[in-house]
């Protein structure tokens, strides 16, 4: 099983692949555009939410808002809390940094109006059945690697296929409505499909896995979607600089002794490398703690318990 917007043409490499389309019977879905794409999509989302609440009164279904970043999520959350009493609304952030318990709150039923403020994690990863309204900013935050190997983030427009996925979050159990906070002209400028992440994200872990599998020349590997050679070169240079790989007698790459250990650890090589630095055995417990924090996508939240613990113990 796979996503509904996948391009099967990419999988012609597998000659025996057969595709089956399972028809769905969605409820009626209405889509509305802005006359002009707003400059401040957070305030536009706020005004759209207010219009929905005014129109519906006591809303029995949920509102899902797609925002590109966590900072946008909490900015909108603050605006909503200032505009409406929390006795009326339950505002639920949804992003990958939250714990499983915090993410699971979006599936609960509430006596209040449920508003979910989400990154693109709600686009395909999860399905929330009681969504009636989707508000789509049409934006996503992508991670890129520069020619210098520097990771940077950029907020960009989504593709038409992503816009379709987002709109489809509404109307699962009843007729739904999607408000796109951009104009039809802006929508027409979107790419048809998302650019595969392998085309722009860092490849260090992937390249390390391939070399560990005994593939000496990563450039010749038959990727379904081949990443740019420059990105492969950046990954190889990074791994070589960390002492994880080395050249064999030819121009191919093999694992070093440290690389053989690092390749077995399920964390990013830049982090696992810290555990293999020579003459640091006495620091290993602290290094494990640091690497654990770096490797897990979480938010360190201040509370009385954590503050008391950190005051009593010197972690580093």
Tab-separated table of C-alpha atoms in Angstrom:
chain	number	residue	atom	x	y	z
A	1	UNK	CA	0.000	0.000	0.000
A	2	UNK	CA	1.215	3.488	-0.719
A	3	UNK	CA	0.145	7.114	-0.931
A	4	UNK	CA	-2.578	8.080	-3.330
A	5	UNK	CA	-0.431	10.705	-5.038
A	6	UNK	CA	2.547	8.491	-5.845
A	7	UNK	CA	3.824	8.282	-9.401
A	8	UNK	CA	3.982	4.648	-10.457
A	9	UNK	CA	6.162	5.604	-13.425
A	10	UNK	CA	9.060	5.860	-10.974
A	11	UNK	CA	8.779	2.157	-10.210
A	12	UNK	CA	9.176	0.817	-13.746
A	13	UNK	CA	12.495	-0.564	-12.513
A	14	UNK	CA	10.457	-3.396	-10.992
A	15	UNK	CA	9.195	-5.182	-14.089
A	16	UNK	CA	6.658	-7.347	-12.281
A	17	UNK	CA	5.085	-4.482	-10.331
A	18	UNK	CA	1.315	-4.334	-10.561
A	19	UNK	CA	-0.761	-1.427	-9.358
A	20	UNK	CA	-4.309	-1.525	-8.078
A	21	UNK	CA	-6.495	1.485	-7.545
A	22	UNK	CA	-8.887	1.272	-4.627
A	23	UNK	CA	-11.721	3.723	-5.236
A	24	UNK	CA	-12.845	5.817	-2.313
A	25	UNK	CA	-16.236	7.297	-1.645
A	26	UNK	CA	-15.462	10.601	0.062
A	27	UNK	CA	-18.120	12.979	1.213
A	28	UNK	CA	-18.629	16.199	-0.684
A	29	UNK	CA	-15.616	18.484	-0.366
A	30	UNK	CA	-15.820	22.212	-1.113
A	31	UNK	CA	-12.613	24.152	-1.815
A	32	UNK	CA	-12.301	27.931	-1.583
A	33	UNK	CA	-9.402	30.198	-2.570
A	34	UNK	CA	-8.385	33.680	-1.517
A	35	UNK	CA	-8.781	36.385	-4.139
A	36	UNK	CA	-5.193	37.407	-3.443
A	37	UNK	CA	-2.467	35.453	-1.666
A	38	UNK	CA	-2.004	37.152	1.740
A	39	UNK	CA	1.384	38.295	3.001
A	40	UNK	CA	0.643	37.224	6.592
A	41	UNK	CA	-0.777	33.716	6.410
A	42	UNK	CA	-0.979	33.357	10.207
A	43	UNK	CA	-3.340	36.317	10.580
A	44	UNK	CA	-5.276	35.133	7.536
A	45	UNK	CA	-5.671	31.717	9.188
A	46	UNK	CA	-6.837	33.421	12.391
A	47	UNK	CA	-9.509	35.392	10.534
A	48	UNK	CA	-10.642	32.272	8.681
A	49	UNK	CA	-11.033	30.371	11.956
A	50	UNK	CA	-13.068	33.245	13.400
A	51	UNK	CA	-15.360	33.227	10.353
A	52	UNK	CA	-15.906	29.478	10.655
A	53	UNK	CA	-16.759	29.722	14.359
A	54	UNK	CA	-19.106	32.647	13.731
A	55	UNK	CA	-20.825	30.713	10.948
A	56	UNK	CA	-21.099	27.402	12.792
A	57	UNK	CA	-21.722	28.594	16.336
A	58	UNK	CA	-21.094	25.498	18.442
A	59	UNK	CA	-18.910	23.421	16.152
A	60	UNK	CA	-19.205	19.661	16.633
A	61	UNK	CA	-16.377	18.854	14.230
A	62	UNK	CA	-12.728	19.896	14.245
A	63	UNK	CA	-10.728	22.497	12.326
A	64	UNK	CA	-7.301	21.503	10.989
A	65	UNK	CA	-4.841	24.258	10.082
A	66	UNK	CA	-1.699	23.484	8.082
A	67	UNK	CA	1.231	25.757	8.942
A	68	UNK	CA	4.847	25.510	7.779
A	69	UNK	CA	6.668	25.703	11.122
A	70	UNK	CA	6.382	25.301	14.877
A	71	UNK	CA	6.894	29.031	15.385
A	72	UNK	CA	3.850	29.695	13.190
A	73	UNK	CA	1.851	27.135	15.162
A	74	UNK	CA	2.541	28.801	18.497
A	75	UNK	CA	2.095	32.285	17.090
A	76	UNK	CA	-1.397	31.358	15.905
A	77	UNK	CA	-2.094	29.588	19.195
A	78	UNK	CA	-1.296	32.788	21.104
A	79	UNK	CA	-3.561	34.828	18.815
A	80	UNK	CA	-6.425	32.374	19.326
A	81	UNK	CA	-6.015	32.345	23.098
A	82	UNK	CA	-6.031	36.133	23.154
A	83	UNK	CA	-9.107	36.293	20.941
A	84	UNK	CA	-11.225	33.520	22.472
A	85	UNK	CA	-11.477	32.144	26.015
A	86	UNK	CA	-9.981	28.691	26.525
A	87	UNK	CA	-13.338	27.633	27.966
A	88	UNK	CA	-14.647	27.720	24.384
A	89	UNK	CA	-11.674	26.370	22.431
A	90	UNK	CA	-9.237	23.507	22.771
A	91	UNK	CA	-6.146	24.344	20.717
A	92	UNK	CA	-3.873	21.413	19.935
A	93	UNK	CA	-0.435	21.828	18.335
A	94	UNK	CA	0.679	18.889	16.206
A	95	UNK	CA	4.261	18.443	15.034
A	96	UNK	CA	7.014	15.847	15.140
A	97	UNK	CA	8.713	17.271	18.247
A	98	UNK	CA	5.758	16.398	20.467
A	99	UNK	CA	5.586	13.162	22.414
A	100	UNK	CA	3.254	10.381	21.294
A	101	UNK	CA	0.924	11.228	24.165
A	102	UNK	CA	0.766	14.889	23.158
A	103	UNK	CA	0.123	13.934	19.537
A	104	UNK	CA	-2.624	11.511	20.566
A	105	UNK	CA	-4.665	14.361	22.081
A	106	UNK	CA	-5.879	15.322	18.595
A	107	UNK	CA	-7.896	12.080	18.397
A	108	UNK	CA	-9.918	12.757	21.546
A	109	UNK	CA	-13.431	14.180	21.641
A	110	UNK	CA	-13.980	17.462	23.435
A	111	UNK	CA	-16.978	19.521	24.519
A	112	UNK	CA	-15.183	22.556	23.104
A	113	UNK	CA	-14.324	23.609	19.570
A	114	UNK	CA	-11.263	21.558	18.605
A	115	UNK	CA	-8.653	23.390	16.562
A	116	UNK	CA	-5.567	21.468	15.450
A	117	UNK	CA	-2.544	23.500	14.390
A	118	UNK	CA	-0.266	21.209	12.437
A	119	UNK	CA	2.792	21.051	10.251
A	120	UNK	CA	2.657	18.712	7.260
A	121	UNK	CA	2.760	15.749	9.676
A	122	UNK	CA	-1.048	15.614	9.362
A	123	UNK	CA	-0.876	15.582	5.568
A	124	UNK	CA	-0.314	11.845	5.151
A	125	UNK	CA	1.157	10.439	8.373
A	126	UNK	CA	-2.054	10.380	10.400
A	127	UNK	CA	-5.783	10.585	9.780
A	128	UNK	CA	-8.038	12.458	12.190
A	129	UNK	CA	-11.620	11.340	11.498
A	130	UNK	CA	-13.604	14.314	12.837
A	131	UNK	CA	-12.058	17.034	10.654
A	132	UNK	CA	-14.711	19.099	8.878
A	133	UNK	CA	-12.660	22.170	7.999
A	134	UNK	CA	-9.131	22.359	6.632
A	135	UNK	CA	-7.275	25.659	6.435
A	136	UNK	CA	-4.253	25.325	4.172
A	137	UNK	CA	-1.532	27.981	4.066
A	138	UNK	CA	0.009	26.173	1.089
A	139	UNK	CA	3.439	26.292	2.693
A	140	UNK	CA	5.952	23.781	4.012
A	141	UNK	CA	9.354	24.008	5.670
A	142	UNK	CA	12.014	22.028	3.809
A	143	UNK	CA	15.561	21.133	4.820
A	144	UNK	CA	18.374	21.537	2.284
A	145	UNK	CA	22.096	20.911	2.190
A	146	UNK	CA	24.212	23.644	0.603
A	147	UNK	CA	27.260	22.979	-1.634
A	148	UNK	CA	29.358	23.769	1.450
A	149	UNK	CA	27.590	21.018	3.386
A	150	UNK	CA	25.642	23.476	5.538
A	151	UNK	CA	22.065	22.496	6.406
A	152	UNK	CA	19.521	25.246	5.920
A	153	UNK	CA	15.741	25.498	6.076
A	154	UNK	CA	13.408	27.199	3.648
A	155	UNK	CA	9.659	27.867	3.715
A	156	UNK	CA	8.222	27.168	0.275
A	157	UNK	CA	4.991	26.469	-1.532
A	158	UNK	CA	3.742	22.897	-1.558
A	159	UNK	CA	2.870	20.921	-4.693
A	160	UNK	CA	-0.576	20.382	-6.163
A	161	UNK	CA	-0.506	16.781	-4.966
A	162	UNK	CA	0.191	17.956	-1.401
A	163	UNK	CA	-2.620	20.496	-1.650
A	164	UNK	CA	-4.925	17.655	-2.682
A	165	UNK	CA	-3.761	15.538	0.254
A	166	UNK	CA	-4.337	18.384	2.694
A	167	UNK	CA	-7.815	19.124	1.384
A	168	UNK	CA	-8.616	15.422	1.645
A	169	UNK	CA	-8.144	15.511	5.422
A	170	UNK	CA	-11.616	17.069	5.593
A	171	UNK	CA	-14.817	15.272	4.765
A	172	UNK	CA	-13.813	11.824	5.959
A	173	UNK	CA	-17.008	11.267	7.938
A	174	UNK	CA	-19.189	14.138	6.709
A	175	UNK	CA	-19.086	16.807	4.028
A	176	UNK	CA	-16.025	18.978	4.409
A	177	UNK	CA	-14.597	22.334	3.426
A	178	UNK	CA	-11.050	23.396	2.606
A	179	UNK	CA	-10.027	27.043	2.726
A	180	UNK	CA	-6.843	27.580	0.753
A	181	UNK	CA	-5.109	30.720	1.944
A	182	UNK	CA	-3.745	31.496	-1.491
A	183	UNK	CA	-5.194	32.482	-4.819
A	184	UNK	CA	-6.081	30.179	-7.670
A	185	UNK	CA	-3.303	31.833	-9.649
A	186	UNK	CA	-0.799	30.906	-6.943
A	187	UNK	CA	-2.115	27.334	-6.920
A	188	UNK	CA	-1.591	27.077	-10.678
A	189	UNK	CA	2.082	27.935	-10.143
A	190	UNK	CA	2.594	24.928	-7.834
A	191	UNK	CA	4.551	21.918	-9.070
A	192	UNK	CA	2.379	18.908	-9.882
A	193	UNK	CA	4.320	16.599	-7.542
A	194	UNK	CA	6.609	17.087	-4.567
A	195	UNK	CA	10.318	17.050	-5.288
A	196	UNK	CA	11.604	13.803	-3.708
A	197	UNK	CA	13.402	14.543	-0.460
A	198	UNK	CA	16.412	12.550	-1.625
A	199	UNK	CA	16.998	15.360	-4.126
A	200	UNK	CA	17.748	17.992	-1.507
A	201	UNK	CA	18.143	16.521	1.987
A	202	UNK	CA	21.530	15.508	3.496
A	203	UNK	CA	22.620	12.021	2.415
A	204	UNK	CA	25.189	11.127	5.090
A	205	UNK	CA	23.178	8.290	6.653
A	206	UNK	CA	22.040	6.901	3.300
A	207	UNK	CA	25.539	6.898	1.815
A	208	UNK	CA	26.938	5.249	4.949
A	209	UNK	CA	24.286	2.514	4.763
A	210	UNK	CA	25.104	1.814	1.111
A	211	UNK	CA	28.836	1.550	1.760
A	212	UNK	CA	28.149	-0.689	4.775
A	213	UNK	CA	26.145	-2.953	2.449
A	214	UNK	CA	29.226	-3.361	0.276
A	215	UNK	CA	28.379	-0.882	-2.468
A	216	UNK	CA	31.740	0.809	-3.094
A	217	UNK	CA	30.642	3.277	-5.784
A	218	UNK	CA	27.534	5.081	-4.572
A	219	UNK	CA	27.384	7.182	-7.737
A	220	UNK	CA	26.485	4.083	-9.760
A	221	UNK	CA	23.772	2.817	-7.412
A	222	UNK	CA	20.421	2.454	-9.284
A	223	UNK	CA	18.334	4.861	-7.219
A	224	UNK	CA	14.649	5.073	-8.122
A	225	UNK	CA	15.167	8.832	-7.997
A	226	UNK	CA	18.858	9.639	-8.249
A	227	UNK	CA	20.105	12.432	-5.980
A	228	UNK	CA	22.446	15.095	-7.373
A	229	UNK	CA	26.066	13.960	-7.596
A	230	UNK	CA	27.043	17.069	-5.648
A	231	UNK	CA	24.975	15.934	-2.649
A	232	UNK	CA	26.574	12.478	-2.790
A	233	UNK	CA	29.988	14.131	-2.929
A	234	UNK	CA	29.154	16.291	0.112
A	235	UNK	CA	28.068	13.204	2.068
A	236	UNK	CA	31.206	11.264	1.118
A	237	UNK	CA	33.418	14.198	2.101
A	238	UNK	CA	31.654	14.521	5.450
A	239	UNK	CA	31.982	10.801	6.240
A	240	UNK	CA	35.624	10.786	5.182
A	241	UNK	CA	36.384	13.854	7.298
A	242	UNK	CA	34.878	12.115	10.339
A	243	UNK	CA	37.036	9.050	9.732
A	244	UNK	CA	34.052	6.810	9.029
A	245	UNK	CA	35.036	5.837	5.477
A	246	UNK	CA	38.251	5.767	3.483
A	247	UNK	CA	39.390	5.046	-0.050
A	248	UNK	CA	40.463	1.530	-0.881
A	249	UNK	CA	43.223	0.903	-3.405
A	250	UNK	CA	40.958	2.329	-6.110
A	251	UNK	CA	38.658	5.345	-6.043
A	252	UNK	CA	35.971	3.399	-4.181
A	253	UNK	CA	35.133	3.738	-0.494
A	254	UNK	CA	35.143	1.249	2.372
A	255	UNK	CA	34.423	1.534	6.094
A	256	UNK	CA	37.152	2.285	8.592
A	257	UNK	CA	37.272	0.332	11.850
A	258	UNK	CA	35.317	3.122	13.535
A	259	UNK	CA	32.948	3.203	10.571
A	260	UNK	CA	32.109	-0.476	11.045
A	261	UNK	CA	30.874	0.350	14.544
A	262	UNK	CA	29.168	3.607	13.580
A	263	UNK	CA	27.288	2.000	10.678
A	264	UNK	CA	25.532	-0.331	13.132
A	265	UNK	CA	24.231	2.483	15.321
A	266	UNK	CA	20.719	3.716	14.390
A	267	UNK	CA	21.624	7.395	14.691
A	268	UNK	CA	23.105	10.038	12.424
A	269	UNK	CA	26.824	9.418	11.769
A	270	UNK	CA	27.703	12.942	12.919
A	271	UNK	CA	26.261	12.011	16.307
A	272	UNK	CA	27.442	8.404	16.554
A	273	UNK	CA	30.946	9.581	15.656
A	274	UNK	CA	31.124	11.267	19.068
A	275	UNK	CA	30.928	7.853	20.730
A	276	UNK	CA	34.007	6.608	18.884
A	277	UNK	CA	36.466	9.420	19.590
A	278	UNK	CA	39.730	7.894	20.897
A	279	UNK	CA	40.724	8.348	24.550
A	280	UNK	CA	37.272	9.469	25.675
A	281	UNK	CA	36.160	6.339	27.522
A	282	UNK	CA	35.917	8.288	30.786
A	283	UNK	CA	33.487	10.677	29.085
A	284	UNK	CA	31.343	7.980	27.502
A	285	UNK	CA	28.325	8.238	29.877
A	286	UNK	CA	28.122	11.970	29.260
A	287	UNK	CA	28.681	11.585	25.528
A	288	UNK	CA	25.860	9.038	25.395
A	289	UNK	CA	23.594	11.574	27.093
A	290	UNK	CA	24.572	14.311	24.633
A	291	UNK	CA	24.149	12.036	21.611
A	292	UNK	CA	20.775	10.841	22.896
A	293	UNK	CA	19.539	14.424	23.163
A	294	UNK	CA	20.869	15.301	19.711
A	295	UNK	CA	19.371	12.201	18.110
A	296	UNK	CA	15.818	12.545	19.377
A	297	UNK	CA	13.482	15.156	17.971
A	298	UNK	CA	12.039	16.544	21.180
A	299	UNK	CA	11.390	19.755	23.032
A	300	UNK	CA	13.048	20.336	26.398
A	301	UNK	CA	10.271	21.758	28.512
A	302	UNK	CA	10.891	23.553	31.741
A	303	UNK	CA	8.962	22.262	34.728
A	304	UNK	CA	9.420	22.213	38.478
A	305	UNK	CA	10.650	18.622	38.337
A	306	UNK	CA	13.220	19.181	35.576
A	307	UNK	CA	14.394	22.449	37.128
A	308	UNK	CA	14.875	20.743	40.490
A	309	UNK	CA	16.771	17.879	38.861
A	310	UNK	CA	19.069	20.143	36.853
A	311	UNK	CA	19.793	22.275	39.917
A	312	UNK	CA	20.787	19.212	41.932
A	313	UNK	CA	22.913	17.534	39.256
A	314	UNK	CA	25.564	18.742	36.886
A	315	UNK	CA	24.666	16.854	33.749
A	316	UNK	CA	27.762	17.862	31.804
